[in-house]
Coordinates of C-alpha atoms in Angstrom, one line a residue:
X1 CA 0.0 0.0 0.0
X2 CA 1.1 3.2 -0.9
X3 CA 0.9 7.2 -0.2
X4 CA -0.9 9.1 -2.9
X5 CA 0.5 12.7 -4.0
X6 CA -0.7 15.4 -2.5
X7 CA -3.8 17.0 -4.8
X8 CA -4.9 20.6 -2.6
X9 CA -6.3 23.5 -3.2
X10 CA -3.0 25.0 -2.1
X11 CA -1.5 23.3 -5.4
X12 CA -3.6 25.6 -7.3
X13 CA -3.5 28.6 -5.5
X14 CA 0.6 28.4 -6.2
X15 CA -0.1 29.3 -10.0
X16 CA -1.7 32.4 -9.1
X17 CA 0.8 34.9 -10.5
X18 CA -1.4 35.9 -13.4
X19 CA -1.3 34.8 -16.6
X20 CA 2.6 34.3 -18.3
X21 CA 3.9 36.6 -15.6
X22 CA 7.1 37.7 -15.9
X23 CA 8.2 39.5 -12.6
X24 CA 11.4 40.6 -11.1
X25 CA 12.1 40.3 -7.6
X26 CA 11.1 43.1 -6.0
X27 CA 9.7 44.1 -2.6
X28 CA 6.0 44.2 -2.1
X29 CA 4.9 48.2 -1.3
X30 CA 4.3 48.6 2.1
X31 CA 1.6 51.0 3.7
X32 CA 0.6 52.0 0.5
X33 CA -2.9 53.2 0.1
X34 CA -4.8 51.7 -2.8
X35 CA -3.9 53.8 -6.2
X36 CA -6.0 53.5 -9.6
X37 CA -3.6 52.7 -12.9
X38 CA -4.2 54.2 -15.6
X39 CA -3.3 50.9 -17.9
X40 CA -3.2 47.5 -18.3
X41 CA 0.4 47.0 -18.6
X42 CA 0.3 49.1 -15.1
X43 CA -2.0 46.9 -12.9
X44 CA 0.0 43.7 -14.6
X45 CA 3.6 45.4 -13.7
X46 CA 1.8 46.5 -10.0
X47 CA 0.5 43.2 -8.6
X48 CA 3.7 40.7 -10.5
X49 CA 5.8 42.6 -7.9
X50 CA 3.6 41.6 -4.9
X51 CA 3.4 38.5 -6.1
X52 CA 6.9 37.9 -6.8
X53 CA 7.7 38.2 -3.1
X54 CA 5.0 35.5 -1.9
X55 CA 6.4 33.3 -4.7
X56 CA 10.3 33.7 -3.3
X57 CA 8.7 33.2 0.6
X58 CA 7.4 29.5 -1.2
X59 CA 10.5 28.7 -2.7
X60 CA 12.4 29.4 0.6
X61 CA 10.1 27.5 2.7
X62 CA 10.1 24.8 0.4
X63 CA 13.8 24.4 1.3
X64 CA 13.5 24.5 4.9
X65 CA 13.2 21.3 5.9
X66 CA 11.3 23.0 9.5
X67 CA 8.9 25.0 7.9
X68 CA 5.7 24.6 9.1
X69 CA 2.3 23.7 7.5
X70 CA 1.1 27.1 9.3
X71 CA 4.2 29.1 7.5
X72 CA 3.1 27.8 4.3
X73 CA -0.6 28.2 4.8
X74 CA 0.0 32.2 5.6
X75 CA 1.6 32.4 2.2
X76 CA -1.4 30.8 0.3
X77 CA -3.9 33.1 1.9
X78 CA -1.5 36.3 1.4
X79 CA -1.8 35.0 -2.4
X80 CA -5.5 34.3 -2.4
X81 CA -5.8 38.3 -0.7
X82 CA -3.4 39.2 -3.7
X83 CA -5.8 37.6 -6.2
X84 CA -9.1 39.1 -5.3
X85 CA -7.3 42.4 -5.0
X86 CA -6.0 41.8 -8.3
X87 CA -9.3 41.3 -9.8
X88 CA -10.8 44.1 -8.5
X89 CA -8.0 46.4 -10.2
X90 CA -8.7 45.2 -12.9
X91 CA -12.2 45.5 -12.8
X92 CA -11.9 49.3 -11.9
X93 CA -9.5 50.1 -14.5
X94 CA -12.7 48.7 -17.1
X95 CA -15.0 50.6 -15.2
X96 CA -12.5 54.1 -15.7
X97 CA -11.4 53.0 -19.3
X98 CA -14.4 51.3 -20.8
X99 CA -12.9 52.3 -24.5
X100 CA -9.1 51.0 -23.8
X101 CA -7.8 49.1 -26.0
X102 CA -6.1 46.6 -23.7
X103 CA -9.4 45.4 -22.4
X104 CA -8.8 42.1 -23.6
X105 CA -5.9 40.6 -21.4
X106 CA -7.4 42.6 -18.6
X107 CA -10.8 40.5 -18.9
X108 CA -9.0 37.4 -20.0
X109 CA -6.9 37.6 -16.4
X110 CA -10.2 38.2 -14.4
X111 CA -11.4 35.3 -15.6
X112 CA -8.5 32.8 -14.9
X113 CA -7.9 34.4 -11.7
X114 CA -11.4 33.8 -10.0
X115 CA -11.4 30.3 -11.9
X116 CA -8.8 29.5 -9.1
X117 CA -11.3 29.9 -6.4
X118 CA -14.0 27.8 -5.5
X119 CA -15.9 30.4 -3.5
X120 CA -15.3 32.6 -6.8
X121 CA -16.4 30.4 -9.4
X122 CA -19.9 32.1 -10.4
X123 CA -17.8 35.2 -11.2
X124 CA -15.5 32.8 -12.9
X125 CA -18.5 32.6 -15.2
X126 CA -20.0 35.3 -15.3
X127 CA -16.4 36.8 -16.1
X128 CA -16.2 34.0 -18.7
X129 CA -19.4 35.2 -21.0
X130 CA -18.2 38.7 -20.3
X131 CA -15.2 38.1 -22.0
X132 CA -16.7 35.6 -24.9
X133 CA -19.1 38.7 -25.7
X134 CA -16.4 41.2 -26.0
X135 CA -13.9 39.0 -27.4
X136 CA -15.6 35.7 -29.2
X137 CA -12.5 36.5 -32.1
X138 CA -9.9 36.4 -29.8
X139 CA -7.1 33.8 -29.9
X140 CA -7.7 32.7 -26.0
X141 CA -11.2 32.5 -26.0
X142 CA -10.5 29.3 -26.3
X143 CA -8.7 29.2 -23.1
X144 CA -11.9 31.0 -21.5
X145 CA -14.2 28.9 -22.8
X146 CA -12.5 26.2 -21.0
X147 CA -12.2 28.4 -17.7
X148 CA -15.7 28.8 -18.0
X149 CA -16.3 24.8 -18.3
X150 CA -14.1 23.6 -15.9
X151 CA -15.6 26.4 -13.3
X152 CA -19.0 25.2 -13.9
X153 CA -18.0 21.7 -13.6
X154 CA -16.6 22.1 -10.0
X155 CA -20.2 24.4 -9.1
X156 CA -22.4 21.8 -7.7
X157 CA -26.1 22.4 -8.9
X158 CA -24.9 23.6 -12.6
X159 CA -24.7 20.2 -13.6
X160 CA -26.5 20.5 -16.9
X161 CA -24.5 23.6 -17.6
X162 CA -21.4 21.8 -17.6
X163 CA -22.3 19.7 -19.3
X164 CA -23.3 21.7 -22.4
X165 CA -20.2 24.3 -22.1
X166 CA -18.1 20.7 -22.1
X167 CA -19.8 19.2 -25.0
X168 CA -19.7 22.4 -26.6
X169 CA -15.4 23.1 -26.5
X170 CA -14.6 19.0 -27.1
X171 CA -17.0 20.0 -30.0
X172 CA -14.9 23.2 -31.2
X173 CA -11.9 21.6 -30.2
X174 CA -12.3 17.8 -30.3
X175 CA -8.3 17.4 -30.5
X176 CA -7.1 19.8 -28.2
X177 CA -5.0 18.8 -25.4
X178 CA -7.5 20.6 -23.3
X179 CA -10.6 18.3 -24.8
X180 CA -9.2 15.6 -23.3
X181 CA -9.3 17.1 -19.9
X182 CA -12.8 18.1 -20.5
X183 CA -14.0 14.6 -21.9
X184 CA -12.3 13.3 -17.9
X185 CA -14.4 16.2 -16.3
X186 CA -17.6 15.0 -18.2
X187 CA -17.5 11.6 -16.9
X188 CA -17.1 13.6 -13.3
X189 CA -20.4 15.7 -13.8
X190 CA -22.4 12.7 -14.9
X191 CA -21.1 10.3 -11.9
X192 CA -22.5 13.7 -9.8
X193 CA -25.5 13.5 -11.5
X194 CA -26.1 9.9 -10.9
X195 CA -25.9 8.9 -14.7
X196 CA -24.0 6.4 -14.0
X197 CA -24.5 3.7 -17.2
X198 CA -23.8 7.2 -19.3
X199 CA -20.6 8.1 -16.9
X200 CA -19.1 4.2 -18.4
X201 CA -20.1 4.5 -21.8
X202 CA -18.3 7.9 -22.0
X203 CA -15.1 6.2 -20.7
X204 CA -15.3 3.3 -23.0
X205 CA -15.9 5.6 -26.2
X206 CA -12.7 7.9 -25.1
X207 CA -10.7 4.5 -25.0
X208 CA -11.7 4.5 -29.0
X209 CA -9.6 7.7 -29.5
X210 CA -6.5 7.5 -31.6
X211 CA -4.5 9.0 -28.8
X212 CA -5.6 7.1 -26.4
X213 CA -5.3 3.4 -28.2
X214 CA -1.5 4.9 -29.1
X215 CA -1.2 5.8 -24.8
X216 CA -0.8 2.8 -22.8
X217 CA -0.6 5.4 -19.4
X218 CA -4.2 6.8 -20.7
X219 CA -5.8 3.4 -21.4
X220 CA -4.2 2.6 -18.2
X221 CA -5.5 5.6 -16.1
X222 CA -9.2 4.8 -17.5
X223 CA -9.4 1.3 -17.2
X224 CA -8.5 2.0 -13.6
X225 CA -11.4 4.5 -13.7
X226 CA -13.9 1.9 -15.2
X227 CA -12.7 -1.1 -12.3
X228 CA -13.9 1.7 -9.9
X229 CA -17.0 2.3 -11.8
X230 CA -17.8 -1.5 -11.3
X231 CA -18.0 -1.4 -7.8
X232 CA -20.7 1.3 -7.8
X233 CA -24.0 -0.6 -6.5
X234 CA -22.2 -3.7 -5.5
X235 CA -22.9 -4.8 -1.9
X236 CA -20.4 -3.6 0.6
X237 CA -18.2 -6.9 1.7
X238 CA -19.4 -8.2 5.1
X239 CA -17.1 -7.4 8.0
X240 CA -16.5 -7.3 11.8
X241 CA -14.3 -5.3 14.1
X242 CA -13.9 -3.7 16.6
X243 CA -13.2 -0.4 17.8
X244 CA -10.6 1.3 19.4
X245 CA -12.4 1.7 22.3
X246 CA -13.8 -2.4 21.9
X247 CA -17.1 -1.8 20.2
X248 CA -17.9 -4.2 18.1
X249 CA -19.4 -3.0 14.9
X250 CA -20.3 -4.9 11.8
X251 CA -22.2 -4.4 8.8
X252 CA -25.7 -5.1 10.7
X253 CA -24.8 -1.5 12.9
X254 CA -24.8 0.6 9.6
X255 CA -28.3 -1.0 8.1
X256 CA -30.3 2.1 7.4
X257 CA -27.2 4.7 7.8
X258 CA -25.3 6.2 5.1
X259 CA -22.0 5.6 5.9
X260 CA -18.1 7.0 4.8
X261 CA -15.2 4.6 5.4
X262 CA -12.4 6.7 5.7
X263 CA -9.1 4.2 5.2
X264 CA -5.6 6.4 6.3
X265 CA -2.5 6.6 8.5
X266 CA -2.2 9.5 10.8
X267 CA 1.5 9.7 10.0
X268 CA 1.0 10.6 6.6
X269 CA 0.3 13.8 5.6
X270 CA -1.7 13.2 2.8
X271 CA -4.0 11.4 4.6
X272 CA -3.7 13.9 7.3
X273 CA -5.3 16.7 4.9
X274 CA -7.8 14.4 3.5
X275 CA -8.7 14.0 7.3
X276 CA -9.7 17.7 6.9
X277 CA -12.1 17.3 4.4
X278 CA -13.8 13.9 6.1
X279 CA -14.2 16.1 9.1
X280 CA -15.9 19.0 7.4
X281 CA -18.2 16.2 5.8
X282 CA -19.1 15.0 9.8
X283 CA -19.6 18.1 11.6
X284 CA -21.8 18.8 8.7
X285 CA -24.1 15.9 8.4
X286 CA -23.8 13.9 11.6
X287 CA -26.7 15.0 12.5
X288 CA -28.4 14.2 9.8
X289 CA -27.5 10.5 9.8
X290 CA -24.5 10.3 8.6
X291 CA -22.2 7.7 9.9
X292 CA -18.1 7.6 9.5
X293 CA -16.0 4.5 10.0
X294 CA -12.5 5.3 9.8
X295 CA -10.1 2.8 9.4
X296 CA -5.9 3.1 10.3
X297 CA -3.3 1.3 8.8
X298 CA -0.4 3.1 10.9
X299 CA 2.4 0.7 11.6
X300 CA 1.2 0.0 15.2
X301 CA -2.3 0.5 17.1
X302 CA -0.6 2.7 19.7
X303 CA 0.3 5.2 17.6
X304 CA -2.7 5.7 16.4
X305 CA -3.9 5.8 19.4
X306 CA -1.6 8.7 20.7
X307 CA -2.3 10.7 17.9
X308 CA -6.3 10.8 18.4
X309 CA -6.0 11.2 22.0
X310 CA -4.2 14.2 20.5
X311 CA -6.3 15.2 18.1
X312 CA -10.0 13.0 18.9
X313 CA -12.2 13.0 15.0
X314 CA -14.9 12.7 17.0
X315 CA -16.2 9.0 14.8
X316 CA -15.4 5.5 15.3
X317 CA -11.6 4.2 14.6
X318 CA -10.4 1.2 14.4
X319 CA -6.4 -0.4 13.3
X320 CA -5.8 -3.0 10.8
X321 CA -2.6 -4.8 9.9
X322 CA -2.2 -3.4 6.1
X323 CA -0.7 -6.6 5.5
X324 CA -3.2 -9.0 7.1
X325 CA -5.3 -10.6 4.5
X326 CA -9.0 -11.1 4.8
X327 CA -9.6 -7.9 6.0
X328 CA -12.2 -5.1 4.9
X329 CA -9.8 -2.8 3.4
X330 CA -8.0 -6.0 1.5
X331 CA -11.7 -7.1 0.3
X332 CA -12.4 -3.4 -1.2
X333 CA -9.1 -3.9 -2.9
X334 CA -7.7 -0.9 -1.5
X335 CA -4.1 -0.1 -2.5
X336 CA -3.2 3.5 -2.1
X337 CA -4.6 5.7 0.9
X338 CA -5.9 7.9 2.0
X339 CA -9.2 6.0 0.5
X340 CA -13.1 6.9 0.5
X341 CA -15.6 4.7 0.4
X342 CA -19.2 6.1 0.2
X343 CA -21.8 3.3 1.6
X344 CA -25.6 4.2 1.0
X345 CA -28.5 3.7 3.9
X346 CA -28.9 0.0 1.8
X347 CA -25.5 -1.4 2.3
X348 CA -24.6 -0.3 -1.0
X349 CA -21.6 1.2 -2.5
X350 CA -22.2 4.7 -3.5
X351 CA -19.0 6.1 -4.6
X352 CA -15.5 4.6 -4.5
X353 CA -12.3 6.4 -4.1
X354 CA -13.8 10.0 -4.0
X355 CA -10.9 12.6 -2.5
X356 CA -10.9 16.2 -1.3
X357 CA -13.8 18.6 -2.5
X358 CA -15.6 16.0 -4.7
X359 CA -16.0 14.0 -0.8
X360 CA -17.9 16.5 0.0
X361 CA -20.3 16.6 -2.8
X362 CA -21.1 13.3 -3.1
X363 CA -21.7 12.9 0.8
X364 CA -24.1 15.5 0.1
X365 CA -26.2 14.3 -2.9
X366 CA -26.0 11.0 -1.1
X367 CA -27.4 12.5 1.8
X368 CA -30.1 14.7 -0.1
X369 CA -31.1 11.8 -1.6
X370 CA -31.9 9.7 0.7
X371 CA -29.9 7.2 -0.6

């Protein structure tokens, strides 16, 4: 069993120097009061330095072997502040110049800026068909077009809009790189949307693309997406264990319950961060039936134990010996963590292997639905 990659948020938010950004290290202007530019070029030159500093603070940490997560963190939110200040520049030099003739890379950067943002995405959009109005000639409206898809992809209850905006750039683009990205995220929106039989089909008709019969890492990556696609609606494998604190629990205890198996290692910090998002997932629907089973495979019980007396998730834990066959987490066939399992209130599997912001999501419509 091995560690996944980290996939964050943070990842993201590290690419937020806009656009092809060229900047020279500079210091960030300090006690400055806001100032209007009177171009473009101006606002681009003005934020690149401020940006430029938070990227050399990353590269420094990332060579200090005793940086902290917290250290880190304070230099992804000062680059999230950065971005939304960005934005607004921008949008108040459109407002001043409405007749400029470098509008165009001044909407194009709004755009991919919110796009970064999950809290931002609607604007992301919005932004998006701005742009596509103004500039429908342009040679990145491409690019926006696909902001605009992927953005209304990740916006749960626009389901049927991504879907269009998706079929609609594979359509203008069918053998762009970026269509085959899109063609992954429509399989994603129809798996939210419960199509599931459609969700399959649209894998096995990508494995008919030239590129991908010529790719034996893409067939790979979507065969591996269609074995997790099978297990969808199959009963969850009978089991027995017991808790840390000598419950016994078995299938029989969940009967009724929507449940999350939660398979990690508290000395891993992947798993640790995906503990973040299976928490946020509890404390919001706990009370509303959800139940979490979560499932260690540190090297020994007792550290697992010391770390939730620590740090107590609040949901029942139990250890297994990864390497112990029979188990639960060998019969779900469970070879990387961390690892979500989505159970529904009739013993079923819901979703399998769901990470991160789609958890969420799911353990929502799952919930919503009664399922």
């Amino acid at each position: 069993m091995w560690m996944r990659a980290s996939l964050t948020m943070m990842a993201v938010l590290m690419l937020a120097a806009p656009g092809s950004l060229s900047m020279r290290a500079q210091d960030a202007p300090k006690g400055e009061a806001a100032r209007e530019l009177d171009s473009y070029e101006a606002v681009f030159e003005e934020f690149g330095r401020r940006y430029e500093v938070q990227q050399t603070k990353l590269d420094r940490l990332a060579k200090d072997e005793n940086a902290s997560p917290q250290e880190r963190q304070a230099v992804f939110d000062e680059i999230r502040k950065i971005d939304i200040e960005y934005v607004a520049a921008l949008q108040r030099y459109i407002q001043r110049f409405p007749n400029a003739k470098d509008l165009e890379p001044a909407r194009y950067e709004i755009v991919i800026t919110l796009s970064r943002h999950e809290d931002r995405l609607s604007d992301a959009v919005r932004a998006a068909d701005d742009y596509l109005k103004e500039h429908a000639g342009s040679e990145r409206a491409k690019d926006v077009q696909f902001a605009r898809a992927q953005s209304l992809t990740r916006t749960p209850g626009r389901e049927e809009e991504a879907l269009k905006a998706l079929d609609s750039f594979i359509g203008a683009w069918p053998g762009a790189e970026e269509s085959d990205f899109a063609r992954t995220m429509r399989v994603r929106v129809l798996l939210f949307m419960d199509r599931t039989q459609e969700a399959e089909e649209a894998l096995r008709q990508m494995l008919k693309l030239d590129k991908v019969k010529k790719s034996a890492e893409a067939q790979q990556f979507i065969d591996r997406q269609l074995d997790d696609m099978d297990w969808i609606g199959r009963e969850l494998p009978k089991f027995t264990l017991s808790t840390l604190d000598n419950k016994a629990l078995s299938n029989e205890d969940f009967k009724g319950k929507p449940m999350l198996i939660f398979i990690w290692d508290s000395n891993s910090s992947v798993c640790l961060e995906e503990l973040g998002f299976v928490k946020a997932a509890w404390d919001k629907y706990k009370d509303l039936g959800l139940n979490i089973l979560g499932i260690s495979v540190n090297e020994s019980r007792p550290a697992l134990e010391q770390y939730l007396k620590r740090a107590p998730t609040g949901f029942a834990n139990t250890w297994m010996d990864r390497a112990a066959e029979g188990t639960l987490i060998k019969r779900l066939d469970v070879t990387a963590i961390p690892f979500n399992v989505l159970v529904d209130s009739q013993g079923r599997v819901y979703r399998y292997d769901v990470r991160s912001d789609e958890l969420m999501r799911y353990v929502t419509r799952m919930i919503e639905r009664g399922k």
